[in-house]
Amino acid sequence: MNPRTPFRSHKVSDEVSPKGSHRDSSKASRKVSAVGAVAAAGAVATALVGAGVLGGASATAAPSSTPAAASSSANVGKGLTRTTTHLTLDAATKAAQAALKAAEKAGQRISVAVVDRNGSTLVALRGDGAGPQAYESAARKAFTAVSWNAPTSDLVKRLDEAPTLKDIPGTLFLAGGAPVRDEDAPIAGIGVAGAPSGALDEQFAQAGVHALDG
């Protein structure tokens, strides 16, 4: 983010005493002389520009940021950033296809979604014949799994102690979601919906997770 060049306006006024008479005439004359000097300098600069001595800069152009300022503004101080691990699109596609194939092999029509660490959808596949409700349900299960770094079948049990968890937007506390971890930290979530039971949905989601092992 480039810093804006600060500008300050100077207001020149004719100072008048309470009685209406002008103040020190010597001060006033010095002000007039200074203004005249500025005007003269402006005239010289205009002449030099017209003569090609100075660059073709416009008198009305705002000062631009110097390369040094632009360069320094792009540098972030140490300790203000951190590196995080994210699943690649290729890996997310591989996981989604593995879950879909596992379901097809079992004769089930499902939808599968893979979301990143922030809950944004990376890949969503709707299998042939999958119901319309399965598409969104798969994404919400994946979001729930990565948010709590746990299979959604385990999270369902938490509702007994904290029933309001299900009110969090975007979540779905039904079996069928599984987190993808890197050194025990969640980096993605896989959600499956459409099978006759949540246990089957989660089995297919886990097939997607296992496709990334090694």
PDB file of N, CA, C and O in Angstrom, residues 24-87:
ATOM      1  N   ASP A  24       2.440  46.286  11.236  1.00  0.00           N
ATOM      2  CA  ASP A  24       3.791  46.726  10.867  1.00  0.00           C
ATOM      3  C   ASP A  24       3.969  46.676   9.359  1.00  0.00           C
ATOM      4  O   ASP A  24       3.904  45.610   8.747  1.00  0.00           O
ATOM      5  N   SER A  25       4.205  47.823   8.744  1.00  0.00           N
ATOM      6  CA  SER A  25       4.337  47.879   7.293  1.00  0.00           C
ATOM      7  C   SER A  25       5.568  47.134   6.830  1.00  0.00           C
ATOM      8  O   SER A  25       5.605  46.602   5.720  1.00  0.00           O
ATOM      9  N   SER A  26       6.600  47.087   7.678  1.00  0.00           N
ATOM     10  CA  SER A  26       7.813  46.371   7.275  1.00  0.00           C
ATOM     11  C   SER A  26       7.535  44.889   7.144  1.00  0.00           C
ATOM     12  O   SER A  26       8.025  44.227   6.240  1.00  0.00           O
ATOM     13  N   LYS A  27       6.695  44.351   8.075  1.00  0.00           N
ATOM     14  CA  LYS A  27       6.327  42.930   7.986  1.00  0.00           C
ATOM     15  C   LYS A  27       5.507  42.675   6.751  1.00  0.00           C
ATOM     16  O   LYS A  27       5.663  41.677   6.055  1.00  0.00           O
ATOM     17  N   ALA A  28       4.582  43.620   6.472  1.00  0.00           N
ATOM     18  CA  ALA A  28       3.735  43.453   5.290  1.00  0.00           C
ATOM     19  C   ALA A  28       4.571  43.477   4.029  1.00  0.00           C
ATOM     20  O   ALA A  28       4.360  42.701   3.099  1.00  0.00           O
ATOM     21  N   SER A  29       5.550  44.382   3.989  1.00  0.00           N
ATOM     22  CA  SER A  29       6.387  44.474   2.796  1.00  0.00           C
ATOM     23  C   SER A  29       7.222  43.223   2.623  1.00  0.00           C
ATOM     24  O   SER A  29       7.470  42.782   1.504  1.00  0.00           O
ATOM     25  N   ARG A  30       7.672  42.626   3.756  1.00  0.00           N
ATOM     26  CA  ARG A  30       8.453  41.404   3.642  1.00  0.00           C
ATOM     27  C   ARG A  30       7.599  40.288   3.067  1.00  0.00           C
ATOM     28  O   ARG A  30       8.051  39.459   2.312  1.00  0.00           O
ATOM     29  N   LYS A  31       6.291  40.242   3.475  1.00  0.00           N
ATOM     30  CA  LYS A  31       5.396  39.214   2.950  1.00  0.00           C
ATOM     31  C   LYS A  31       5.195  39.396   1.459  1.00  0.00           C
ATOM     32  O   LYS A  31       5.192  38.445   0.687  1.00  0.00           O
ATOM     33  N   VAL A  32       5.004  40.668   1.066  1.00  0.00           N
ATOM     34  CA  VAL A  32       4.806  40.939  -0.352  1.00  0.00           C
ATOM     35  C   VAL A  32       6.041  40.546  -1.144  1.00  0.00           C
ATOM     36  O   VAL A  32       5.961  39.953  -2.220  1.00  0.00           O
ATOM     37  N   SER A  33       7.213  40.850  -0.584  1.00  0.00           N
ATOM     38  CA  SER A  33       8.459  40.482  -1.257  1.00  0.00           C
ATOM     39  C   SER A  33       8.581  38.983  -1.401  1.00  0.00           C
ATOM     40  O   SER A  33       9.020  38.473  -2.422  1.00  0.00           O
ATOM     41  N   ALA A  34       8.191  38.266  -0.351  1.00  0.00           N
ATOM     42  CA  ALA A  34       8.287  36.798  -0.406  1.00  0.00           C
ATOM     43  C   ALA A  34       7.366  36.243  -1.467  1.00  0.00           C
ATOM     44  O   ALA A  34       7.720  35.343  -2.228  1.00  0.00           O
ATOM     45  N   VAL A  35       6.136  36.805  -1.524  1.00  0.00           N
ATOM     46  CA  VAL A  35       5.189  36.346  -2.543  1.00  0.00           C
ATOM     47  C   VAL A  35       5.715  36.650  -3.923  1.00  0.00           C
ATOM     48  O   VAL A  35       5.623  35.852  -4.853  1.00  0.00           O
ATOM     49  N   GLY A  36       6.312  37.827  -4.049  1.00  0.00           N
ATOM     50  CA  GLY A  36       6.875  38.197  -5.341  1.00  0.00           C
ATOM     51  C   GLY A  36       8.002  37.262  -5.741  1.00  0.00           C
ATOM     52  O   GLY A  36       8.140  36.899  -6.904  1.00  0.00           O
ATOM     53  N   ALA A  37       8.807  36.851  -4.750  1.00  0.00           N
ATOM     54  CA  ALA A  37       9.923  35.946  -5.054  1.00  0.00           C
ATOM     55  C   ALA A  37       9.414  34.601  -5.535  1.00  0.00           C
ATOM     56  O   ALA A  37       9.947  33.996  -6.450  1.00  0.00           O
ATOM     57  N   VAL A  38       8.337  34.141  -4.879  1.00  0.00           N
ATOM     58  CA  VAL A  38       7.757  32.868  -5.295  1.00  0.00           C
ATOM     59  C   VAL A  38       7.216  32.954  -6.705  1.00  0.00           C
ATOM     60  O   VAL A  38       7.391  32.066  -7.538  1.00  0.00           O
ATOM     61  N   ALA A  39       6.532  34.081  -6.988  1.00  0.00           N
ATOM     62  CA  ALA A  39       5.983  34.261  -8.325  1.00  0.00           C
ATOM     63  C   ALA A  39       7.090  34.303  -9.365  1.00  0.00           C
ATOM     64  O   ALA A  39       6.990  33.731 -10.451  1.00  0.00           O
ATOM     65  N   ALA A  40       8.180  34.986  -9.004  1.00  0.00           N
ATOM     66  CA  ALA A  40       9.304  35.079  -9.926  1.00  0.00           C
ATOM     67  C   ALA A  40       9.921  33.719 -10.176  1.00  0.00           C
ATOM     68  O   ALA A  40      10.252  33.363 -11.296  1.00  0.00           O
ATOM     69  N   ALA A  41      10.042  32.943  -9.106  1.00  0.00           N
ATOM     70  CA  ALA A  41      10.611  31.597  -9.264  1.00  0.00           C
ATOM     71  C   ALA A  41       9.731  30.755 -10.160  1.00  0.00           C
ATOM     72  O   ALA A  41      10.198  29.980 -10.983  1.00  0.00           O
ATOM     73  N   GLY A  42       8.406  30.928 -10.003  1.00  0.00           N
ATOM     74  CA  GLY A  42       7.486  30.172 -10.856  1.00  0.00           C
ATOM     75  C   GLY A  42       7.632  30.551 -12.303  1.00  0.00           C
ATOM     76  O   GLY A  42       7.574  29.716 -13.209  1.00  0.00           O
ATOM     77  N   ALA A  43       7.834  31.839 -12.536  1.00  0.00           N
ATOM     78  CA  ALA A  43       7.999  32.300 -13.912  1.00  0.00           C
ATOM     79  C   ALA A  43       9.262  31.727 -14.529  1.00  0.00           C
ATOM     80  O   ALA A  43       9.293  31.318 -15.690  1.00  0.00           O
ATOM     81  N   VAL A  44      10.336  31.694 -13.735  1.00  0.00           N
ATOM     82  CA  VAL A  44      11.598  31.138 -14.233  1.00  0.00           C
ATOM     83  C   VAL A  44      11.432  29.665 -14.560  1.00  0.00           C
ATOM     84  O   VAL A  44      11.896  29.168 -15.584  1.00  0.00           O
ATOM     85  N   ALA A  45      10.764  28.938 -13.651  1.00  0.00           N
ATOM     86  CA  ALA A  45      10.570  27.505 -13.882  1.00  0.00           C
ATOM     87  C   ALA A  45       9.757  27.266 -15.134  1.00  0.00           C
ATOM     88  O   ALA A  45      10.029  26.366 -15.929  1.00  0.00           O
ATOM     89  N   THR A  46       8.724  28.119 -15.358  1.00  0.00           N
ATOM     90  CA  THR A  46       7.898  27.980 -16.565  1.00  0.00           C
ATOM     91  C   THR A  46       8.724  28.210 -17.808  1.00  0.00           C
ATOM     92  O   THR A  46       8.611  27.502 -18.811  1.00  0.00           O
ATOM     93  N   ALA A  47       9.584  29.206 -17.737  1.00  0.00           N
ATOM     94  CA  ALA A  47      10.433  29.509 -18.884  1.00  0.00           C
ATOM     95  C   ALA A  47      11.385  28.367 -19.178  1.00  0.00           C
ATOM     96  O   ALA A  47      11.625  27.998 -20.328  1.00  0.00           O
ATOM     97  N   LEU A  48      11.957  27.791 -18.128  1.00  0.00           N
ATOM     98  CA  LEU A  48      12.899  26.689 -18.320  1.00  0.00           C
ATOM     99  C   LEU A  48      12.202  25.471 -18.903  1.00  0.00           C
ATOM    100  O   LEU A  48      12.751  24.755 -19.736  1.00  0.00           O
ATOM    101  N   VAL A  49      10.974  25.223 -18.454  1.00  0.00           N
ATOM    102  CA  VAL A  49      10.227  24.091 -19.023  1.00  0.00           C
ATOM    103  C   VAL A  49       9.974  24.313 -20.496  1.00  0.00           C
ATOM    104  O   VAL A  49      10.128  23.432 -21.333  1.00  0.00           O
ATOM    105  N   GLY A  50       9.551  25.547 -20.825  1.00  0.00           N
ATOM    106  CA  GLY A  50       9.287  25.854 -22.227  1.00  0.00           C
ATOM    107  C   GLY A  50      10.540  25.744 -23.066  1.00  0.00           C
ATOM    108  O   GLY A  50      10.485  25.369 -24.247  1.00  0.00           O
ATOM    109  N   ALA A  51      11.674  26.053 -22.473  1.00  0.00           N
ATOM    110  CA  ALA A  51      12.930  25.971 -23.222  1.00  0.00           C
ATOM    111  C   ALA A  51      13.474  24.564 -23.279  1.00  0.00           C
ATOM    112  O   ALA A  51      14.478  24.299 -23.920  1.00  0.00           O
ATOM    113  N   GLY A  52      12.859  23.646 -22.567  1.00  0.00           N
ATOM    114  CA  GLY A  52      13.328  22.264 -22.586  1.00  0.00           C
ATOM    115  C   GLY A  52      14.444  21.982 -21.621  1.00  0.00           C
ATOM    116  O   GLY A  52      15.029  20.914 -21.632  1.00  0.00           O
ATOM    117  N   VAL A  53      14.781  22.981 -20.758  1.00  0.00           N
ATOM    118  CA  VAL A  53      15.857  22.759 -19.793  1.00  0.00           C
ATOM    119  C   VAL A  53      15.397  21.801 -18.718  1.00  0.00           C
ATOM    120  O   VAL A  53      16.117  20.906 -18.303  1.00  0.00           O
ATOM    121  N   LEU A  54      14.175  22.017 -18.228  1.00  0.00           N
ATOM    122  CA  LEU A  54      13.605  21.097 -17.261  1.00  0.00           C
ATOM    123  C   LEU A  54      12.783  20.064 -18.001  1.00  0.00           C
ATOM    124  O   LEU A  54      12.416  20.256 -19.153  1.00  0.00           O
ATOM    125  N   GLY A  55      12.468  18.951 -17.294  1.00  0.00           N
ATOM    126  CA  GLY A  55      11.656  17.917 -17.929  1.00  0.00           C
ATOM    127  C   GLY A  55      10.267  18.443 -18.222  1.00  0.00           C
ATOM    128  O   GLY A  55       9.853  19.481 -17.730  1.00  0.00           O
ATOM    129  N   GLY A  56       9.530  17.712 -19.020  1.00  0.00           N
ATOM    130  CA  GLY A  56       8.201  18.134 -19.415  1.00  0.00           C
ATOM    131  C   GLY A  56       7.172  17.900 -18.344  1.00  0.00           C
ATOM    132  O   GLY A  56       6.107  17.353 -18.635  1.00  0.00           O
ATOM    133  N   ALA A  57       7.452  18.271 -17.118  1.00  0.00           N
ATOM    134  CA  ALA A  57       6.505  18.066 -16.026  1.00  0.00           C
ATOM    135  C   ALA A  57       5.466  19.155 -16.051  1.00  0.00           C
ATOM    136  O   ALA A  57       5.771  20.305 -16.326  1.00  0.00           O
ATOM    137  N   SER A  58       4.235  18.798 -15.800  1.00  0.00           N
ATOM    138  CA  SER A  58       3.160  19.782 -15.774  1.00  0.00           C
ATOM    139  C   SER A  58       3.171  20.522 -14.452  1.00  0.00           C
ATOM    140  O   SER A  58       3.431  19.929 -13.408  1.00  0.00           O
ATOM    141  N   ALA A  59       2.865  21.805 -14.496  1.00  0.00           N
ATOM    142  CA  ALA A  59       2.838  22.592 -13.269  1.00  0.00           C
ATOM    143  C   ALA A  59       1.715  22.147 -12.349  1.00  0.00           C
ATOM    144  O   ALA A  59       1.723  22.408 -11.176  1.00  0.00           O
ATOM    145  N   THR A  60       0.707  21.475 -12.904  1.00  0.00           N
ATOM    146  CA  THR A  60      -0.443  21.046 -12.099  1.00  0.00           C
ATOM    147  C   THR A  60      -0.350  19.596 -11.677  1.00  0.00           C
ATOM    148  O   THR A  60      -1.222  19.106 -10.983  1.00  0.00           O
ATOM    149  N   ALA A  61       0.671  18.895 -12.116  1.00  0.00           N
ATOM    150  CA  ALA A  61       0.787  17.473 -11.783  1.00  0.00           C
ATOM    151  C   ALA A  61       1.158  17.294 -10.325  1.00  0.00           C
ATOM    152  O   ALA A  61       2.022  17.988  -9.814  1.00  0.00           O
ATOM    153  N   ALA A  62       0.474  16.343  -9.649  1.00  0.00           N
ATOM    154  CA  ALA A  62       0.785  16.067  -8.243  1.00  0.00           C
ATOM    155  C   ALA A  62       2.087  15.298  -8.161  1.00  0.00           C
ATOM    156  O   ALA A  62       2.383  14.470  -9.012  1.00  0.00           O
ATOM    157  N   PRO A  63       2.891  15.547  -7.118  1.00  0.00           N
ATOM    158  CA  PRO A  63       4.158  14.820  -6.954  1.00  0.00           C
ATOM    159  C   PRO A  63       3.900  13.326  -6.832  1.00  0.00           C
ATOM    160  O   PRO A  63       2.977  12.911  -6.135  1.00  0.00           O
ATOM    161  N   SER A  64       4.675  12.529  -7.544  1.00  0.00           N
ATOM    162  CA  SER A  64       4.501  11.077  -7.478  1.00  0.00           C
ATOM    163  C   SER A  64       5.435  10.495  -6.441  1.00  0.00           C
ATOM    164  O   SER A  64       6.437  11.094  -6.076  1.00  0.00           O
ATOM    165  N   SER A  65       5.107   9.304  -5.976  1.00  0.00           N
ATOM    166  CA  SER A  65       5.947   8.638  -4.980  1.00  0.00           C
ATOM    167  C   SER A  65       7.283   8.280  -5.597  1.00  0.00           C
ATOM    168  O   SER A  65       7.358   7.870  -6.755  1.00  0.00           O
ATOM    169  N   THR A  66       8.335   8.419  -4.841  1.00  0.00           N
ATOM    170  CA  THR A  66       9.654   8.072  -5.342  1.00  0.00           C
ATOM    171  C   THR A  66       9.806   6.562  -5.351  1.00  0.00           C
ATOM    172  O   THR A  66       9.144   5.855  -4.590  1.00  0.00           O
ATOM    173  N   PRO A  67      10.683   6.013  -6.221  1.00  0.00           N
ATOM    174  CA  PRO A  67      10.905   4.564  -6.231  1.00  0.00           C
ATOM    175  C   PRO A  67      11.297   4.029  -4.871  1.00  0.00           C
ATOM    176  O   PRO A  67      10.894   2.955  -4.474  1.00  0.00           O
ATOM    177  N   ALA A  68      12.071   4.799  -4.125  1.00  0.00           N
ATOM    178  CA  ALA A  68      12.515   4.339  -2.810  1.00  0.00           C
ATOM    179  C   ALA A  68      11.331   4.195  -1.871  1.00  0.00           C
ATOM    180  O   ALA A  68      11.215   3.234  -1.123  1.00  0.00           O
ATOM    181  N   ALA A  69      10.416   5.180  -1.934  1.00  0.00           N
ATOM    182  CA  ALA A  69       9.244   5.127  -1.054  1.00  0.00           C
ATOM    183  C   ALA A  69       8.356   3.964  -1.431  1.00  0.00           C
ATOM    184  O   ALA A  69       7.837   3.255  -0.574  1.00  0.00           O
ATOM    185  N   ALA A  70       8.157   3.749  -2.744  1.00  0.00           N
ATOM    186  CA  ALA A  70       7.308   2.645  -3.188  1.00  0.00           C
ATOM    187  C   ALA A  70       7.910   1.315  -2.789  1.00  0.00           C
ATOM    188  O   ALA A  70       7.206   0.383  -2.406  1.00  0.00           O
ATOM    189  N   SER A  71       9.237   1.228  -2.873  1.00  0.00           N
ATOM    190  CA  SER A  71       9.906  -0.025  -2.524  1.00  0.00           C
ATOM    191  C   SER A  71       9.786  -0.327  -1.044  1.00  0.00           C
ATOM    192  O   SER A  71       9.471  -1.437  -0.641  1.00  0.00           O
ATOM    193  N   SER A  72       9.992   0.703  -0.217  1.00  0.00           N
ATOM    194  CA  SER A  72       9.952   0.476   1.214  1.00  0.00           C
ATOM    195  C   SER A  72       8.550   0.154   1.690  1.00  0.00           C
ATOM    196  O   SER A  72       8.370  -0.595   2.632  1.00  0.00           O
ATOM    197  N   SER A  73       7.528   0.718   1.026  1.00  0.00           N
ATOM    198  CA  SER A  73       6.155   0.476   1.462  1.00  0.00           C
ATOM    199  C   SER A  73       5.724  -0.962   1.180  1.00  0.00           C
ATOM    200  O   SER A  73       4.756  -1.422   1.743  1.00  0.00           O
ATOM    201  N   ALA A  74       6.422  -1.651   0.276  1.00  0.00           N
ATOM    202  CA  ALA A  74       6.040  -3.019  -0.077  1.00  0.00           C
ATOM    203  C   ALA A  74       6.613  -4.038   0.906  1.00  0.00           C
ATOM    204  O   ALA A  74       6.241  -5.193   0.875  1.00  0.00           O
ATOM    205  N   ASN A  75       7.514  -3.614   1.752  1.00  0.00           N
ATOM    206  CA  ASN A  75       8.147  -4.531   2.688  1.00  0.00           C
ATOM    207  C   ASN A  75       7.374  -4.568   3.995  1.00  0.00           C
ATOM    208  O   ASN A  75       7.112  -3.540   4.598  1.00  0.00           O
ATOM    209  N   VAL A  76       7.013  -5.771   4.417  1.00  0.00           N
ATOM    210  CA  VAL A  76       6.287  -5.949   5.675  1.00  0.00           C
ATOM    211  C   VAL A  76       7.292  -6.268   6.769  1.00  0.00           C
ATOM    212  O   VAL A  76       8.238  -7.027   6.558  1.00  0.00           O
ATOM    213  N   GLY A  77       7.082  -5.682   7.928  1.00  0.00           N
ATOM    214  CA  GLY A  77       8.010  -5.880   9.028  1.00  0.00           C
ATOM    215  C   GLY A  77       8.077  -7.329   9.489  1.00  0.00           C
ATOM    216  O   GLY A  77       7.116  -8.097   9.334  1.00  0.00           O
ATOM    217  N   LYS A  78       9.193  -7.705  10.061  1.00  0.00           N
ATOM    218  CA  LYS A  78       9.374  -9.064  10.551  1.00  0.00           C
ATOM    219  C   LYS A  78       8.416  -9.346  11.704  1.00  0.00           C
ATOM    220  O   LYS A  78       8.116  -8.472  12.508  1.00  0.00           O
ATOM    221  N   GLY A  79       7.950 -10.572  11.748  1.00  0.00           N
ATOM    222  CA  GLY A  79       7.044 -10.977  12.805  1.00  0.00           C
ATOM    223  C   GLY A  79       5.583 -10.663  12.523  1.00  0.00           C
ATOM    224  O   GLY A  79       4.721 -10.946  13.347  1.00  0.00           O
ATOM    225  N   LEU A  80       5.289 -10.078  11.351  1.00  0.00           N
ATOM    226  CA  LEU A  80       3.916  -9.716  11.012  1.00  0.00           C
ATOM    227  C   LEU A  80       3.259 -10.705  10.055  1.00  0.00           C
ATOM    228  O   LEU A  80       2.088 -10.545   9.721  1.00  0.00           O
ATOM    229  N   THR A  81       4.001 -11.689   9.600  1.00  0.00           N
ATOM    230  CA  THR A  81       3.448 -12.690   8.689  1.00  0.00           C
ATOM    231  C   THR A  81       3.788 -14.086   9.185  1.00  0.00           C
ATOM    232  O   THR A  81       4.663 -14.259  10.040  1.00  0.00           O
ATOM    233  N   ARG A  82       3.086 -15.061   8.631  1.00  0.00           N
ATOM    234  CA  ARG A  82       3.407 -16.444   8.945  1.00  0.00           C
ATOM    235  C   ARG A  82       3.103 -17.312   7.735  1.00  0.00           C
ATOM    236  O   ARG A  82       2.285 -16.952   6.884  1.00  0.00           O
ATOM    237  N   THR A  83       3.759 -18.432   7.643  1.00  0.00           N
ATOM    238  CA  THR A  83       3.583 -19.344   6.532  1.00  0.00           C
ATOM    239  C   THR A  83       2.606 -20.444   6.925  1.00  0.00           C
ATOM    240  O   THR A  83       2.718 -21.028   7.998  1.00  0.00           O
ATOM    241  N   THR A  84       1.619 -20.696   6.060  1.00  0.00           N
ATOM    242  CA  THR A  84       0.647 -21.749   6.323  1.00  0.00           C
ATOM    243  C   THR A  84       0.655 -22.754   5.176  1.00  0.00           C
ATOM    244  O   THR A  84       1.078 -22.443   4.066  1.00  0.00           O
ATOM    245  N   THR A  85       0.189 -23.966   5.476  1.00  0.00           N
ATOM    246  CA  THR A  85       0.155 -25.031   4.473  1.00  0.00           C
ATOM    247  C   THR A  85      -1.252 -25.162   3.913  1.00  0.00           C
ATOM    248  O   THR A  85      -2.225 -25.190   4.664  1.00  0.00           O
ATOM    249  N   HIS A  86      -1.348 -25.230   2.605  1.00  0.00           N
ATOM    250  CA  HIS A  86      -2.638 -25.370   1.943  1.00  0.00           C
ATOM    251  C   HIS A  86      -2.584 -26.531   0.957  1.00  0.00           C
ATOM    252  O   HIS A  86      -1.542 -26.825   0.385  1.00  0.00           O
ATOM    253  N   LEU A  87      -3.721 -27.175   0.779  1.00  0.00           N
ATOM    254  CA  LEU A  87      -3.822 -28.273  -0.175  1.00  0.00           C
ATOM    255  C   LEU A  87      -3.833 -27.700  -1.589  1.00  0.00           C
ATOM    256  O   LEU A  87      -4.526 -26.713  -1.866  1.00  0.00           O
TER     257      LEU A  87
END
